[in-house]
XYZ file of N, CA and C in Angstrom:
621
model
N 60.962 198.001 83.578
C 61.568 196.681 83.692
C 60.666 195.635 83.047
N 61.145 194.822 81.997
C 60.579 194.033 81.563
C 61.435 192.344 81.773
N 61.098 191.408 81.972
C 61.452 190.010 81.844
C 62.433 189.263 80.472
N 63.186 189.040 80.836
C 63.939 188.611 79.485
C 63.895 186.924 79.937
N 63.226 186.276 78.971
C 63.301 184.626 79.052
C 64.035 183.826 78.510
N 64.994 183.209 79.148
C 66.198 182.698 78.113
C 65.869 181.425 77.966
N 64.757 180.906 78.733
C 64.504 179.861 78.045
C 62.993 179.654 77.719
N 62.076 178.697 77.098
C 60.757 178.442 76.489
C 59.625 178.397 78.343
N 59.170 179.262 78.460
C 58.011 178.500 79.528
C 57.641 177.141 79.772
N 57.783 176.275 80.521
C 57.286 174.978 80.831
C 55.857 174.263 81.200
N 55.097 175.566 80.939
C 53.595 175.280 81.004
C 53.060 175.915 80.039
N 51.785 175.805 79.660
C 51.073 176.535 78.632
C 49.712 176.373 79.060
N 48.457 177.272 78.585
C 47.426 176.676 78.922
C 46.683 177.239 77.956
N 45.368 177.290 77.409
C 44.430 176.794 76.156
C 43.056 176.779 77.160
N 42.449 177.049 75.844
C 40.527 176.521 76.484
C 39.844 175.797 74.715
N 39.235 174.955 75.521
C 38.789 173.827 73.953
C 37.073 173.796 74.407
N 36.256 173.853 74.010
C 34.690 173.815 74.007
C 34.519 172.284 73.975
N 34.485 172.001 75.066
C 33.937 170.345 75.043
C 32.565 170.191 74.961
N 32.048 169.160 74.330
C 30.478 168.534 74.495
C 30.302 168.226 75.964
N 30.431 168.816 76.709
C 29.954 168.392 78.220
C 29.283 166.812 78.624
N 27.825 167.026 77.757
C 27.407 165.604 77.962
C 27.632 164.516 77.603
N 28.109 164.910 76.391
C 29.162 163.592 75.872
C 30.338 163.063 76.515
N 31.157 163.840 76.844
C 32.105 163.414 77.484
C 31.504 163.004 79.355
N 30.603 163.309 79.399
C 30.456 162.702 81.484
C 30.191 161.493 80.956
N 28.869 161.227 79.720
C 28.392 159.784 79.616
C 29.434 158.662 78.674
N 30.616 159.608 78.098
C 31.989 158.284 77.924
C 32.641 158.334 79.124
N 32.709 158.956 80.106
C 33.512 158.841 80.951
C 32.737 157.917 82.253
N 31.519 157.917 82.242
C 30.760 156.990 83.511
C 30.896 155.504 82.547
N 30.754 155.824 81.495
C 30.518 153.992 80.897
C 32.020 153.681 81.313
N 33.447 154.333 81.387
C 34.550 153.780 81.412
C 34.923 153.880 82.748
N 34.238 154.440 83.628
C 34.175 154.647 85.383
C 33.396 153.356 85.763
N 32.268 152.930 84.910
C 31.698 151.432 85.472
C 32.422 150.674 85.214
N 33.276 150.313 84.373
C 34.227 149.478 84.644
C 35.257 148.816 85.116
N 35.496 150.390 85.562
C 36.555 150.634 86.593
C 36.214 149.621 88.008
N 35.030 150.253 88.295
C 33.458 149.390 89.659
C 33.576 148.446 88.846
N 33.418 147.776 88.114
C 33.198 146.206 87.837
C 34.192 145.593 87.811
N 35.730 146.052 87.279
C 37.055 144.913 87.421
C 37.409 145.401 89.027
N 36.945 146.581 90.091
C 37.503 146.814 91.211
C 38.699 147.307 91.160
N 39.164 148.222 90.243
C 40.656 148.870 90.168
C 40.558 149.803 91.077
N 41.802 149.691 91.901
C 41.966 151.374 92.389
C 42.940 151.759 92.222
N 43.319 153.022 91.924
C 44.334 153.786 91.256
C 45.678 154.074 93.112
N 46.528 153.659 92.950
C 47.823 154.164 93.798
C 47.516 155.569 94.358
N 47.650 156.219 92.880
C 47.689 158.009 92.970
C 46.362 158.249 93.522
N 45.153 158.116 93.424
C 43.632 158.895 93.990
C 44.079 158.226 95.510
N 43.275 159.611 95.991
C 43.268 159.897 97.544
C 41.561 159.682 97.508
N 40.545 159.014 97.228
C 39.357 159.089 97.649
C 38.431 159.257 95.738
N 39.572 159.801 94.701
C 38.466 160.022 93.709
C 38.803 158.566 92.980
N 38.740 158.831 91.429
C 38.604 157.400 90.301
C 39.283 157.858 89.730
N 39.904 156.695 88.529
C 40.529 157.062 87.267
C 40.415 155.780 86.543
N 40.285 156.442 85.178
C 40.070 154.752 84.262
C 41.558 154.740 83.972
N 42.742 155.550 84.735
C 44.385 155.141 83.750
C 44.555 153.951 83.851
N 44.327 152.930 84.667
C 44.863 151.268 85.401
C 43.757 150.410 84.703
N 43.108 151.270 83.919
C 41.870 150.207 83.588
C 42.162 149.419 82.255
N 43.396 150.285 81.489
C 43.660 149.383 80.112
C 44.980 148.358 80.438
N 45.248 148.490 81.811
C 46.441 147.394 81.892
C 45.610 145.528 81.990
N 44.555 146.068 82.318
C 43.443 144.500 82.316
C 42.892 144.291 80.995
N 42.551 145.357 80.142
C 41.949 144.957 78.964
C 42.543 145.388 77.985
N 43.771 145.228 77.783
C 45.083 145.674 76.697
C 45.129 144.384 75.923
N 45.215 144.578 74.787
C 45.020 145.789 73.851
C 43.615 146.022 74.039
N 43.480 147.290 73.610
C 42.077 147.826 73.902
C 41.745 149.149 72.985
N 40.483 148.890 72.609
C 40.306 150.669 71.585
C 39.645 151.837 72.679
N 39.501 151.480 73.674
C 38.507 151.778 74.578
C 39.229 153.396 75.371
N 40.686 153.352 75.225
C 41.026 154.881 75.546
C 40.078 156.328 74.896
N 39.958 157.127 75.795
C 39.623 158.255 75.302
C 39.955 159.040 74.279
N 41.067 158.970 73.872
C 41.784 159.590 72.336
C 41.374 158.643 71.523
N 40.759 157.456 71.279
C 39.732 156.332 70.394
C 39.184 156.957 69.727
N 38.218 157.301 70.654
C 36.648 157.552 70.826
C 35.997 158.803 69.851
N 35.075 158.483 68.842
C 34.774 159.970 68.183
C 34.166 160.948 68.851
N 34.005 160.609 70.077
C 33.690 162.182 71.829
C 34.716 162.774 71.248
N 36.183 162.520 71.207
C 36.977 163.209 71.292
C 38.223 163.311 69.933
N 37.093 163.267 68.780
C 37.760 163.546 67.417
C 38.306 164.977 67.358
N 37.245 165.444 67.571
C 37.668 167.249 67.116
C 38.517 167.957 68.481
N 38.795 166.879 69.461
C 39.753 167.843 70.527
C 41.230 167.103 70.052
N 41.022 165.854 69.526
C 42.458 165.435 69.275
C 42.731 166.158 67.797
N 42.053 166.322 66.764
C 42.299 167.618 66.034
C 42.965 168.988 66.660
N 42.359 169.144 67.676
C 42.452 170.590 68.116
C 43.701 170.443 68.678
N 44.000 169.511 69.219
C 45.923 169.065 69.834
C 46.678 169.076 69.106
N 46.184 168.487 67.692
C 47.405 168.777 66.737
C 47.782 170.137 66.385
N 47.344 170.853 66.174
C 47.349 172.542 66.255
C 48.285 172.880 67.101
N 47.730 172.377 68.162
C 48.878 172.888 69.399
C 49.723 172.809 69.680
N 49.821 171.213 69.306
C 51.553 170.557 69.372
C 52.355 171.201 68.041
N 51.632 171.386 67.148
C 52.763 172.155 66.057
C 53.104 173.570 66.708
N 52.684 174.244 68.039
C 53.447 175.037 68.167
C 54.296 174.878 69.643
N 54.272 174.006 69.953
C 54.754 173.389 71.081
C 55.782 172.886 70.706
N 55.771 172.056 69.575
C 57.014 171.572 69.041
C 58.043 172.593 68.954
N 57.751 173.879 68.450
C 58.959 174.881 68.036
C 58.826 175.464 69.241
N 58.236 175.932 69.874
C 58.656 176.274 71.358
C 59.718 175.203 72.070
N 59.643 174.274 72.200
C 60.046 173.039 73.187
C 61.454 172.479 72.401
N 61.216 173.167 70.969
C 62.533 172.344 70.373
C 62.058 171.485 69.891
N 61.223 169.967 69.901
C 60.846 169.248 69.401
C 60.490 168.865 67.771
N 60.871 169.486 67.105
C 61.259 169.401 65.566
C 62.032 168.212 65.082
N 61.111 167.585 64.510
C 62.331 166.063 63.732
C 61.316 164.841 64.370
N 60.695 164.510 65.533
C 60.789 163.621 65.799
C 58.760 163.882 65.999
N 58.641 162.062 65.728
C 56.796 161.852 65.376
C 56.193 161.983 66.914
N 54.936 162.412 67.456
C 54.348 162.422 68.639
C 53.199 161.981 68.684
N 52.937 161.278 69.444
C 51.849 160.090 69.345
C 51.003 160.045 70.800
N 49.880 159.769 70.914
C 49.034 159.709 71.831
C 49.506 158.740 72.673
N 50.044 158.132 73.744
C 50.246 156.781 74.014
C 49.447 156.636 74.442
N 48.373 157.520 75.588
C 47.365 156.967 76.611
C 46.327 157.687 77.102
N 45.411 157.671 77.424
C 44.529 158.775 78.195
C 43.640 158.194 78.898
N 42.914 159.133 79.932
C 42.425 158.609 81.179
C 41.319 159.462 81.224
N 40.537 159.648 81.869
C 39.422 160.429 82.622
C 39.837 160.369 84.505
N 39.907 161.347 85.198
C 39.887 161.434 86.968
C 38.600 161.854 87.222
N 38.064 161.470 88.225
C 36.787 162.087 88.883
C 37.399 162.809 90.244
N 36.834 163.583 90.671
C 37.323 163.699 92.095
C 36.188 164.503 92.898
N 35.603 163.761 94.058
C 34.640 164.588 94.722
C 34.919 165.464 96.525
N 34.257 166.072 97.012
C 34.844 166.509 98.121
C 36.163 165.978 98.824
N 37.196 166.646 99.258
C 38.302 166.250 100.004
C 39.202 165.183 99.285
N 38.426 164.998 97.583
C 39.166 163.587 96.887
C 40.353 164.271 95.937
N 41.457 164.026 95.711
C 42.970 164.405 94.829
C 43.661 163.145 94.455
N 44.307 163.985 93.785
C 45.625 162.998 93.328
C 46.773 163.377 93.284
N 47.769 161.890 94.491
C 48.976 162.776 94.795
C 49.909 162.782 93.893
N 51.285 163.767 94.609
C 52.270 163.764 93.756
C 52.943 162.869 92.778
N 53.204 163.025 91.309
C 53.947 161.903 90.595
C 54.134 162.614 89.254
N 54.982 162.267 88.271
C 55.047 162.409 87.291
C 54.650 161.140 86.528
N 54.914 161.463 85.115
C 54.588 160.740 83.866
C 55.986 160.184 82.913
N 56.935 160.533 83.147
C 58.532 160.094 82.227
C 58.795 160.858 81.029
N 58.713 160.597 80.062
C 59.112 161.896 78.757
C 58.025 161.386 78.024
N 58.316 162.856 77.832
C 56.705 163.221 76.525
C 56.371 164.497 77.186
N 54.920 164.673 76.499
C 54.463 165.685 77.481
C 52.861 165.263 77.488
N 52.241 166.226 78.457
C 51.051 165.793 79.279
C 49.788 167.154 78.914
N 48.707 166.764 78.383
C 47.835 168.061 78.734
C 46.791 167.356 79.440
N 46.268 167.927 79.963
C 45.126 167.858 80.638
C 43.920 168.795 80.625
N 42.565 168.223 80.602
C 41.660 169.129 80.100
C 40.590 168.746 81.455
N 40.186 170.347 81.650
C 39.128 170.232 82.393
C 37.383 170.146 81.950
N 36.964 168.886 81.993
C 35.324 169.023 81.637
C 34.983 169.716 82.267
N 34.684 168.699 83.811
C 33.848 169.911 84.423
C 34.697 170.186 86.058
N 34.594 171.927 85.776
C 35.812 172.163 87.225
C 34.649 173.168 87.957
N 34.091 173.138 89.144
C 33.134 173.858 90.196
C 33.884 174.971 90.604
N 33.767 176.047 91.235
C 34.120 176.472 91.535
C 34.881 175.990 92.887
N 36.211 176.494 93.305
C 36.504 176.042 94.626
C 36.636 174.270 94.832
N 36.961 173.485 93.848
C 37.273 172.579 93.236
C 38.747 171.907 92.919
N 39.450 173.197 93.520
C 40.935 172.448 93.703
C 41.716 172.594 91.858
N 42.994 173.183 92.055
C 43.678 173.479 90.978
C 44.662 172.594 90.766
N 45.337 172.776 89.638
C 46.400 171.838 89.175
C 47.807 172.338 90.232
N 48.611 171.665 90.361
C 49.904 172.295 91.412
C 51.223 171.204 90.380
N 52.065 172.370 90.192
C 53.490 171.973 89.378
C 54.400 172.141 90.537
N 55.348 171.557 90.432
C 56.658 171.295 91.082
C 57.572 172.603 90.256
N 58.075 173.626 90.766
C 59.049 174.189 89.915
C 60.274 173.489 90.207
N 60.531 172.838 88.791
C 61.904 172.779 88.026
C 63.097 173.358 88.795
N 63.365 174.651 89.034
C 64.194 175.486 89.673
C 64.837 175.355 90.851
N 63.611 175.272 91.511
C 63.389 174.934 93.060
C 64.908 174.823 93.800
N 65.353 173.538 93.227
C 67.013 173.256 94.263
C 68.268 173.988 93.685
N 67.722 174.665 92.336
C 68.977 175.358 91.492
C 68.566 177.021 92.218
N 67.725 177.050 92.533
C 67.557 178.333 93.754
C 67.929 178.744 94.923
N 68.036 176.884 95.352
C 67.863 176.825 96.831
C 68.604 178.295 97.345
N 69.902 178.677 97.355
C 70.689 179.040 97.779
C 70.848 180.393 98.241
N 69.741 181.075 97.143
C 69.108 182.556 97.216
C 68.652 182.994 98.484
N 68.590 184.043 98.861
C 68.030 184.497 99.891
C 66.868 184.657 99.215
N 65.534 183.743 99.108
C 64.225 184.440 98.280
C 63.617 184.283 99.666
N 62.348 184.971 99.762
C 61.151 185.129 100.515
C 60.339 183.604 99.995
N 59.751 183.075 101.066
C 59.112 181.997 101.199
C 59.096 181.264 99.753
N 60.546 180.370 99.684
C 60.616 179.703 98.350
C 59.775 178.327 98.477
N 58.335 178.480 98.054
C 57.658 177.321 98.416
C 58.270 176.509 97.052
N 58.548 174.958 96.858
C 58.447 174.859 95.336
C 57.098 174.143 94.484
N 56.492 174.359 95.579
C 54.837 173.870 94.227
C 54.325 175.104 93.875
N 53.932 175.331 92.949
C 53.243 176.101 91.652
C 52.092 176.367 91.460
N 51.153 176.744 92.214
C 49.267 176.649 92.079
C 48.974 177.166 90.349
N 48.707 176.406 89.510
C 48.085 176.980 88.524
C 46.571 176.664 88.193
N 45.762 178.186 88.462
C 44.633 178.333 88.386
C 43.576 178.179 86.771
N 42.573 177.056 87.260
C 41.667 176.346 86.314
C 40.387 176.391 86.318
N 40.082 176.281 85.026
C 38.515 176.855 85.488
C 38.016 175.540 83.962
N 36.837 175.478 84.120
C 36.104 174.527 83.112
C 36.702 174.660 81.867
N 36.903 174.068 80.761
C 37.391 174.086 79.365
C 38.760 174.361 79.083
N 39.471 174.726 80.340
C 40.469 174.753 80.082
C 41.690 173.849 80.036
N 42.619 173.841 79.087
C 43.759 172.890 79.019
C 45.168 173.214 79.569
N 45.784 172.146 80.156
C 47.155 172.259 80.799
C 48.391 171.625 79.892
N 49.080 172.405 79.514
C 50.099 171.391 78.640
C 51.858 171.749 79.207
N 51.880 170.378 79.479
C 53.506 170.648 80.626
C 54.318 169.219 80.336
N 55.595 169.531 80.197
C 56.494 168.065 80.012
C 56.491 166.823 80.777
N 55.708 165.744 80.716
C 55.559 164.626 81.615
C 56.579 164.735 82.426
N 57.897 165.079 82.268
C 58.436 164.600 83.411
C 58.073 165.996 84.907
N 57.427 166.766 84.339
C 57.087 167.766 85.837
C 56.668 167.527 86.862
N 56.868 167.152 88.146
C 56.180 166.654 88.994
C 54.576 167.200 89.124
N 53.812 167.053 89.360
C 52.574 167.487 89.272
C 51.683 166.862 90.174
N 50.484 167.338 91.021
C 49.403 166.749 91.582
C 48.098 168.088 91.595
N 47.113 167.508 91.773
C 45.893 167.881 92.278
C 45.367 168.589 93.838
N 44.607 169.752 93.315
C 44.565 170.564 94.980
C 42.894 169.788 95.452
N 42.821 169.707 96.606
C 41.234 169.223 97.131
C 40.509 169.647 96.714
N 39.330 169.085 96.245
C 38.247 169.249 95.964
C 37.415 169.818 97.348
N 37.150 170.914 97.257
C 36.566 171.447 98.761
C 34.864 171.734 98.403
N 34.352 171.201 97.577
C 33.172 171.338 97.027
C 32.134 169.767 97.206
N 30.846 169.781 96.895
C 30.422 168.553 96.903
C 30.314 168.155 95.555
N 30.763 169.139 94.525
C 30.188 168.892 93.379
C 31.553 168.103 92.507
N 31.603 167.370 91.443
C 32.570 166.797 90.383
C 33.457 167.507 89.863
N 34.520 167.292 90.155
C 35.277 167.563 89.477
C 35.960 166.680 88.227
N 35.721 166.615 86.656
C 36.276 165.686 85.927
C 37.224 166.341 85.302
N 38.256 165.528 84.703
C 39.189 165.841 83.676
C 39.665 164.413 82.678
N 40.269 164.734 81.966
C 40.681 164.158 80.618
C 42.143 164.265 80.566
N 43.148 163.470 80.621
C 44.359 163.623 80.531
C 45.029 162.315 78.906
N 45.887 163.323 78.279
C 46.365 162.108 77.905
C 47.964 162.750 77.470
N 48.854 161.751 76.987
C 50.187 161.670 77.508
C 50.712 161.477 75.990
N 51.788 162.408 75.368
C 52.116 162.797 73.683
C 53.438 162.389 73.785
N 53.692 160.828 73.519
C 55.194 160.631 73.349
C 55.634 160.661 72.099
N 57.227 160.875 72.233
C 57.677 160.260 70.907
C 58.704 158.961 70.529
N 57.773 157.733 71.450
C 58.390 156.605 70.961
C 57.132 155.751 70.110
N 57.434 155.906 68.846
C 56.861 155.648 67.810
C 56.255 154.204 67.625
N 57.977 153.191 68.103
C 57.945 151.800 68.358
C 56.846 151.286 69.257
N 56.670 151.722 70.725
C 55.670 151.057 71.773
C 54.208 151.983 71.008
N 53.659 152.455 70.222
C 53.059 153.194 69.954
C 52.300 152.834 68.467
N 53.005 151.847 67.493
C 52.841 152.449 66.147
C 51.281 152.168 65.845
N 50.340 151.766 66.476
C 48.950 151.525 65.758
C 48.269 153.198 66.429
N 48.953 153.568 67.012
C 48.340 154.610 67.368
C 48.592 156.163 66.309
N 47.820 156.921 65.385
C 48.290 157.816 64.563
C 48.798 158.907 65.016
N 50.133 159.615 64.768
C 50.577 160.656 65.166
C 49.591 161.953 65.724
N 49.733 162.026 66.420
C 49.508 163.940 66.683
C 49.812 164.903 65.934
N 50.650 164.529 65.014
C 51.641 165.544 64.210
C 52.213 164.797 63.105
């Protein structure tokens, strides 16, 4: 017995070799700022995020997809999205960085449930500890199932992460963060690949 998929998988995942130290020391200079305008993010349960930090200093070059830290990983996205595109269907239309963030998250700290709207979303782990809490998806399916007699139809999704690795899933997936049960950091890098060109155009395609 083998699996027949009639439609494209809705997750994907990747590993990219980050500069480690480069990226903690762009990500604390854009975490002090965070501490200096006093933002706190809705979504963190206890960790940080610089996402709320460009709604105060917009326009701004200061996003993480800017930055030459992260020349050769937004290279390395374009790669990816050319095969994401023909997986996903996405053929014809331009995809563009709109935004990106850095999360910190330390013991017992997450981020709850929410999505992102259309586009799609990867997320990269700098640095993930062991026992550090995984990414969790909402399956899609879930209420088009309901009806089945299945064995414990939970509908969140644990997908297991480990350092360098990347998450790439359609913004609109519901998605959150598992606890950090460690004392040690957990960081990541998220940024968000639309294709509205218009709210977008100083920003250069992905593709």
């Amino acid at each position: 017995m083998k699996p027949i998929n009639i439609s494209s998988p809705v997750v994907y995942k990747d590993t990219f070799k980050f500069d480690t130290s480069e990226q903690i020391k762009t990500a604390d200079e854009l975490f002090q700022m965070v501490d200096d305008y006093d933002i706190e993010s809705m979504l963190e349960e206890g960790g940080k995020s610089t996402a709320d930090l460009f709604n105060i200093l917009e326009p701004s070059n200061h996003f993480p997809h800017n930055l030459p830290v992260n020349a050769k990983y937004v290279s390395w996205l374009r790669q990816k999205m050319q095969y994401l595109r023909t997986a996903w269907r996405y053929d014809g239309y331009p995809h563009f960085i709109s935004n990106s963030w850095y999360n910190e998250h330390y013991q017992w700290d997450y981020t709850d449930e929410h999505h992102h709207g259309v586009g799609l979303t990867c997320t990269a782990y700098i640095l993930k500890p062991e026992n550090s809490g995984d990414l969790w998806i909402y399956d899609p399916m879930t209420a088009v199932r309901a009806a089945e007699p299945i064995s414990g139809n939970h509908p969140w999704r644990r997908i297991s992460v480990s350092e360098g690795d990347v998450v790439f899933f359609p913004s609109w997936l519901r998605h959150k963060t598992g606890y950090n049960d460690t004392n040690n950091r957990r960081l990541t890098l998220t940024m968000n690949i639309t294709p509205d060109y218009k709210a977008y155009s100083k920003t250069p395609p992905v593709l």
